[in-house]
mmCIF file with all atom_site columns, C-alpha atoms in Angstrom:
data_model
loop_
_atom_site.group_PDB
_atom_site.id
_atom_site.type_symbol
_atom_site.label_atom_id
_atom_site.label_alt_id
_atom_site.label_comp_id
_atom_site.label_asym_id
_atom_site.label_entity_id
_atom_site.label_seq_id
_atom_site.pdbx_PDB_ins_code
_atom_site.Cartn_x
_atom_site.Cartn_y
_atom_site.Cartn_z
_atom_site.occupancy
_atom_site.B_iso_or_equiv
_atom_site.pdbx_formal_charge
_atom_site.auth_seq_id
_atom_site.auth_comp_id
_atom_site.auth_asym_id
_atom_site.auth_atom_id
_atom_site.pdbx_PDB_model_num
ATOM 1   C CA . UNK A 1 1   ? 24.499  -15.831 -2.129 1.00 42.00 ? 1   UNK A CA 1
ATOM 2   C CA . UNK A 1 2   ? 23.174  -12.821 -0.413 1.00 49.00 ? 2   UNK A CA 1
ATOM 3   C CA . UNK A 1 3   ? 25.073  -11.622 2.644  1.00 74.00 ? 3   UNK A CA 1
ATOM 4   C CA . UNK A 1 4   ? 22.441  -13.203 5.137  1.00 78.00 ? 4   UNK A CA 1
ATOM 5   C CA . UNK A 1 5   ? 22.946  -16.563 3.615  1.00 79.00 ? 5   UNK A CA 1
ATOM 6   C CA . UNK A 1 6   ? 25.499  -17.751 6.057  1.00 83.00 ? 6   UNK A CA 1
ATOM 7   C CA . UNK A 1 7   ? 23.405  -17.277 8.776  1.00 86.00 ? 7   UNK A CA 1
ATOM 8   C CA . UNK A 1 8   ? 20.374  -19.148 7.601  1.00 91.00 ? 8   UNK A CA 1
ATOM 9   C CA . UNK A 1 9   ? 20.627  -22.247 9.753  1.00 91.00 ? 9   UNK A CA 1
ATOM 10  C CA . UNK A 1 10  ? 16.994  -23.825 9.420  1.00 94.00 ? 10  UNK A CA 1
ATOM 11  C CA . UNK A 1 11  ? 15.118  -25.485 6.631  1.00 96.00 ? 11  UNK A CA 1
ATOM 12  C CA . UNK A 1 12  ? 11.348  -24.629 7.216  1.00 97.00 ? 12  UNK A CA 1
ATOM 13  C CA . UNK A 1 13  ? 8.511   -25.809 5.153  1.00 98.00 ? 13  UNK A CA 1
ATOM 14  C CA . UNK A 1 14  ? 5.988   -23.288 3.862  1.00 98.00 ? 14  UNK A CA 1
ATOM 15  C CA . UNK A 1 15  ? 2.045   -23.822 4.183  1.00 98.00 ? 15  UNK A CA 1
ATOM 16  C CA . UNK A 1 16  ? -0.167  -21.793 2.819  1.00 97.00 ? 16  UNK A CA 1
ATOM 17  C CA . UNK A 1 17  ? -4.345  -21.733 2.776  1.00 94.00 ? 17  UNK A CA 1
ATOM 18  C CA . UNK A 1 18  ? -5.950  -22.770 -0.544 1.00 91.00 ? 18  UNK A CA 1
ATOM 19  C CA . UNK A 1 19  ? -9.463  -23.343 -1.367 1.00 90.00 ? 19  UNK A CA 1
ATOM 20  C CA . UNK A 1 20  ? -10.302 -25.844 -3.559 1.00 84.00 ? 20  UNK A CA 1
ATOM 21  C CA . UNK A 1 21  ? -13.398 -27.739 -4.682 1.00 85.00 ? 21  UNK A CA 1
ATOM 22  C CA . UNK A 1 22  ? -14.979 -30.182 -2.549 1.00 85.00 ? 22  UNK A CA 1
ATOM 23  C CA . UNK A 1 23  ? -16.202 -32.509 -5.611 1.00 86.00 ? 23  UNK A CA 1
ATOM 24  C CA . UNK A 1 24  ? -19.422 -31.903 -4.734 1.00 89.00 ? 24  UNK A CA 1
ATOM 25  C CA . UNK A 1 25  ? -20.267 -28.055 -5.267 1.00 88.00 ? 25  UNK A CA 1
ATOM 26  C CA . UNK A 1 26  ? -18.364 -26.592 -2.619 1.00 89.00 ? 26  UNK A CA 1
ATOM 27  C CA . UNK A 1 27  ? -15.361 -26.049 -1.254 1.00 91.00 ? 27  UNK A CA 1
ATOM 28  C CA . UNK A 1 28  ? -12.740 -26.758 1.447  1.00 90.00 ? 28  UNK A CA 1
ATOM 29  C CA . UNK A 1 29  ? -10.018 -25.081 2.787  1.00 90.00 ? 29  UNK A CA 1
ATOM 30  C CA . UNK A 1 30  ? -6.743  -26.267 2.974  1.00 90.00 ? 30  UNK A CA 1
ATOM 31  C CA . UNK A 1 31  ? -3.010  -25.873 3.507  1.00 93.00 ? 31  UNK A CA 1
ATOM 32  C CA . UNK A 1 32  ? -0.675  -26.828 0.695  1.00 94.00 ? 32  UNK A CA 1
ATOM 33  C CA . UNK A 1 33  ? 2.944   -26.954 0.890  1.00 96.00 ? 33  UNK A CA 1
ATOM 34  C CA . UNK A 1 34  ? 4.578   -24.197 -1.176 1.00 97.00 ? 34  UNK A CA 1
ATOM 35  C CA . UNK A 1 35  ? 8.377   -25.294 -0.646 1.00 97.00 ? 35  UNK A CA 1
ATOM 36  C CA . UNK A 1 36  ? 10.948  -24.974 1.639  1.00 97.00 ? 36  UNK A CA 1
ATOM 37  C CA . UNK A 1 37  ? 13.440  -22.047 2.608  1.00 97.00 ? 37  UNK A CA 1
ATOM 38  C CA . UNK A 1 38  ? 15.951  -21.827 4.275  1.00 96.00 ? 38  UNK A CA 1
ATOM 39  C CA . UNK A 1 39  ? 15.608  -19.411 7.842  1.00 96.00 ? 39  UNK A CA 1
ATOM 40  C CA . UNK A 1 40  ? 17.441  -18.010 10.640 1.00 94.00 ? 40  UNK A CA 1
ATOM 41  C CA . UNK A 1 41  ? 14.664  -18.043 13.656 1.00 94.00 ? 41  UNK A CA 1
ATOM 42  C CA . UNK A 1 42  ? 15.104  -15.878 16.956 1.00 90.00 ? 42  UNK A CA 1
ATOM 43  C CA . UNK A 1 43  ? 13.134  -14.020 19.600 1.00 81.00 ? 43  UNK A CA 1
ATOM 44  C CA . UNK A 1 44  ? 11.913  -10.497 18.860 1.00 72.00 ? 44  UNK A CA 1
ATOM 45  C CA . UNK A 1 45  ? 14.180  -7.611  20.613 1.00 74.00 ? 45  UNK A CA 1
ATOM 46  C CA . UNK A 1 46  ? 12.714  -6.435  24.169 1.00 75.00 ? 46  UNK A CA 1
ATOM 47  C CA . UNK A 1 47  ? 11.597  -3.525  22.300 1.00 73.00 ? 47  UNK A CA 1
ATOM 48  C CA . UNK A 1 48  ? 9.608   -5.669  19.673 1.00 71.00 ? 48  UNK A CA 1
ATOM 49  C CA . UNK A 1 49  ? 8.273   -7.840  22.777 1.00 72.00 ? 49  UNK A CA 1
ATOM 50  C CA . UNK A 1 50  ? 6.823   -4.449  23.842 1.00 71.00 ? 50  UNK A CA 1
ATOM 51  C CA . UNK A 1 51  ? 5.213   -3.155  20.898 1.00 69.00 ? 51  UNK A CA 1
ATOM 52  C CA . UNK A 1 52  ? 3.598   -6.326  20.422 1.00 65.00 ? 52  UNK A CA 1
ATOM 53  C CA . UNK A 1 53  ? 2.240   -6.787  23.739 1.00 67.00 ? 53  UNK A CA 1
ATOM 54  C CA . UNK A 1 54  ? 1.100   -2.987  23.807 1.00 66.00 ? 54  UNK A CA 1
ATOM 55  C CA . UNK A 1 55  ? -0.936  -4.023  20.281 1.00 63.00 ? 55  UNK A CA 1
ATOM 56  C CA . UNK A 1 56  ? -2.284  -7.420  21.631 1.00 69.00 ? 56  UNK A CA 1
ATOM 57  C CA . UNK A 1 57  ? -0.128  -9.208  19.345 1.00 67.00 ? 57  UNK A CA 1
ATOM 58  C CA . UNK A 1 58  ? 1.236   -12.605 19.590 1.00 80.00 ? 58  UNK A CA 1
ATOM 59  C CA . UNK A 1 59  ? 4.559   -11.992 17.986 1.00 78.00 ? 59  UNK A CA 1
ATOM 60  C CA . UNK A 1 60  ? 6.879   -14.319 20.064 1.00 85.00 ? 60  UNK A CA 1
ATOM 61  C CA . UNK A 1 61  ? 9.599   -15.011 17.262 1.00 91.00 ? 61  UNK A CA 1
ATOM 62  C CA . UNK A 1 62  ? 11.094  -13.646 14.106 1.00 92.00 ? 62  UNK A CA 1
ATOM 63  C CA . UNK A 1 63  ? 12.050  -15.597 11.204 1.00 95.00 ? 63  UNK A CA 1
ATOM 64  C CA . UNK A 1 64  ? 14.337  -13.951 8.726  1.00 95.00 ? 64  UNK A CA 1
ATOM 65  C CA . UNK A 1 65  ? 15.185  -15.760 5.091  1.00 96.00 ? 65  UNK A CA 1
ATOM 66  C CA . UNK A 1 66  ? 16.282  -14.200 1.859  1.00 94.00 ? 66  UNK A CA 1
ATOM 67  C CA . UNK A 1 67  ? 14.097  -11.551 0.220  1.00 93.00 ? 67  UNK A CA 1
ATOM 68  C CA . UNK A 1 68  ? 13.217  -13.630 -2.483 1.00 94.00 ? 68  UNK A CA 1
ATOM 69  C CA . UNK A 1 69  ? 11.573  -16.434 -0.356 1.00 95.00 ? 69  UNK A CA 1
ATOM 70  C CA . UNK A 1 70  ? 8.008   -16.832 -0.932 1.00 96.00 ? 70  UNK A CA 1
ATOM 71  C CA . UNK A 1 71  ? 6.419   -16.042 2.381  1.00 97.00 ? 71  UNK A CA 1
ATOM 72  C CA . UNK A 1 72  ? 3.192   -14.047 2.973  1.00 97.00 ? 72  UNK A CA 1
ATOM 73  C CA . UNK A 1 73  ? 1.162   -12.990 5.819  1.00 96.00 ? 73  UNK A CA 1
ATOM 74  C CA . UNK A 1 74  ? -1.114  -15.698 7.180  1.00 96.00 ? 74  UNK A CA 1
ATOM 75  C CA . UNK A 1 75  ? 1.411   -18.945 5.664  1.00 98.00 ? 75  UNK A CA 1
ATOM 76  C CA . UNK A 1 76  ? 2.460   -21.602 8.383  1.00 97.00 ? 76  UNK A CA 1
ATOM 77  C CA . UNK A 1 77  ? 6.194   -22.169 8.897  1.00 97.00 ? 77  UNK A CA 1
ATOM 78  C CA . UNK A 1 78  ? 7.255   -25.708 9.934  1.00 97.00 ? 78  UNK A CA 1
ATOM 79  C CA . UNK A 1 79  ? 10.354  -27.478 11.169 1.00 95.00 ? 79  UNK A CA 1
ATOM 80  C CA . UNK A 1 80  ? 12.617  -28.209 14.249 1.00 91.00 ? 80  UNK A CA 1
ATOM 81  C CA . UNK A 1 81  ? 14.497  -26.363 16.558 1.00 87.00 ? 81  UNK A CA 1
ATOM 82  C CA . UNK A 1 82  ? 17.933  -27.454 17.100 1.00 82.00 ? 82  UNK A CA 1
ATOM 83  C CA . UNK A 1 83  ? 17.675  -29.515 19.321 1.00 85.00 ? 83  UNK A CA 1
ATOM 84  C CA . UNK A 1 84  ? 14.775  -31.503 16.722 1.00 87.00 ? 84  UNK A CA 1
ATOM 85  C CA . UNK A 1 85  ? 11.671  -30.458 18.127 1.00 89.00 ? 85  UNK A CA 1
ATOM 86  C CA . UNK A 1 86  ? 8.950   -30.055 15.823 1.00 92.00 ? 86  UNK A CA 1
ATOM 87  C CA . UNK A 1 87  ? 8.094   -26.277 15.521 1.00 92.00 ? 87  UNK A CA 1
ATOM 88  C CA . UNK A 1 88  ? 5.006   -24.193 13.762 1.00 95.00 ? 88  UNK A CA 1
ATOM 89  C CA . UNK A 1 89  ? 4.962   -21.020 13.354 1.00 96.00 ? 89  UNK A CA 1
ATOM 90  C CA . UNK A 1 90  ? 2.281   -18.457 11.786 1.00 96.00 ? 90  UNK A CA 1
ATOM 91  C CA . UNK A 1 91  ? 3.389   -15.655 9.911  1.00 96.00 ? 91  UNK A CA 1
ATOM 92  C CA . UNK A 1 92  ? 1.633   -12.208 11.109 1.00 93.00 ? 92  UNK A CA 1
ATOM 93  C CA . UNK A 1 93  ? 3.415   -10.256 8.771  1.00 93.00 ? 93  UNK A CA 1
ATOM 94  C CA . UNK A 1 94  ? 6.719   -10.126 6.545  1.00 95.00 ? 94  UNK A CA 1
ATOM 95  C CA . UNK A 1 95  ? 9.194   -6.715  6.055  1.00 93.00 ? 95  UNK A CA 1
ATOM 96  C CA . UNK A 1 96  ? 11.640  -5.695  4.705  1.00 89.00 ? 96  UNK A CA 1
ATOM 97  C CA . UNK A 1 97  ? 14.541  -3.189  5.309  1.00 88.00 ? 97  UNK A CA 1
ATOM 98  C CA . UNK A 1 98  ? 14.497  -0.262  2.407  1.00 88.00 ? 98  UNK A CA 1
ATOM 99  C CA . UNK A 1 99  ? 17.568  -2.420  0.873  1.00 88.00 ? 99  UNK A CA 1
ATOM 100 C CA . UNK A 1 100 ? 16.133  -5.916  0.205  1.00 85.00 ? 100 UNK A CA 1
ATOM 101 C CA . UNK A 1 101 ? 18.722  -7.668  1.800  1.00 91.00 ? 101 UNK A CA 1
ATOM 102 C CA . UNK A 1 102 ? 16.990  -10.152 3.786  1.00 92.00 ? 102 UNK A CA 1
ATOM 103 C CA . UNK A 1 103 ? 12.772  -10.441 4.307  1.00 94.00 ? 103 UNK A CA 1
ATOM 104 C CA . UNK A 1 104 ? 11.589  -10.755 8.510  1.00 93.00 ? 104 UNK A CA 1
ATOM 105 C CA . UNK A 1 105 ? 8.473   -12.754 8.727  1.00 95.00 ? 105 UNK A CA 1
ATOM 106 C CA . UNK A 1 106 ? 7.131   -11.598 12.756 1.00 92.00 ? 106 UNK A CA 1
ATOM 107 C CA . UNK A 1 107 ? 5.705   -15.180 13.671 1.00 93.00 ? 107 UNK A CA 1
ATOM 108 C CA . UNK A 1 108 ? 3.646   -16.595 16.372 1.00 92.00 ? 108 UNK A CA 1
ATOM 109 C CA . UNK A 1 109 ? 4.616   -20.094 17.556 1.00 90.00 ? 109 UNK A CA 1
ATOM 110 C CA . UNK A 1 110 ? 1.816   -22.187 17.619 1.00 90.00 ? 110 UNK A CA 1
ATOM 111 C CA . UNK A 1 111 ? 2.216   -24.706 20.423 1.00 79.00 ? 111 UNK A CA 1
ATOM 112 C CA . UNK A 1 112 ? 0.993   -28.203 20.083 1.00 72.00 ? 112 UNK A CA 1
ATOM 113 C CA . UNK A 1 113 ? -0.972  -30.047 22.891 1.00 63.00 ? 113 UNK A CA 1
ATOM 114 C CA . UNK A 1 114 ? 0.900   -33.368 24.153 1.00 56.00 ? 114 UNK A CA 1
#
C-alpha cells in the first residue's frame, strides 16, 4: 500500500457522464457509477482558497486518493462526512505531484436543497 494509504479515511463512489442511446434515435445523458475509492477529503490551504477565488472558481475542498484511482475532471464524488451526512462533490480537476504518490482531485461541494 502506497504511503498515503493510511490516511485514506472515506469510501466515495465515482459518477461519471455517459451518453447512451435513448431507444429511439437519440440519446441521453447520464451518470454511471464507475466504482468506489477510497479518499482522504479536506479544505483547500488559505492560499488555494485565494487562487480560486481570484479565478472565479468554486474549489471549496480537496480530495486526495491513490494515483491509480480512476478519477477525471468533470466525475461526481459521493459519500458521507463523518459524522454520515450525505456529501457530493464535482471534480474540477485532478494533479499530481512529479512523484505519483497520491492523485488531488480540487472539488466543488455541491449542496443539496432540504
Amino acid at each position: 500500500m502506497s504511503g498515503i494509504g493510511r490516511h485514506l479515511n472515506r469510501r466515495l463512489e465515482v459518477w461519471r457522464t455517459t451518453t447512451v442511446d435513448d431507444g429511439a434515435g437519440g440519446q441521453d445523458t447520464t451518470l454511471l457509477l464507475q466504482g468506489t475509492i477510497r479518499a482522504k477529503v479536506d479544505q483547500p490551504s488559505p492560499t488555494e482558497r485565494l487562487v480560486a477565488q481570484q479565478a472565479d472558481s468554486k474549489h471549496s475542498h480537496d480530495a486526495f486518493m491513490l494515483p491509480t484511482a480512476d478519477v477525471l475532471r468533470g466525475d461526481e464524488l459521493r459519500g458521507t462526512d463523518g459524522l454520515g451526512q450525505a456529501q457530493k462533490f464535482r471534480v474540477l480537476s485532478v494533479v499530481q505531484p512529479s512523484r505519483p504518490i497520491y492523485s488531488k482531485a480540487l472539488c466543488e461541494l455541491i449542496q443539496t436543497g432540504g
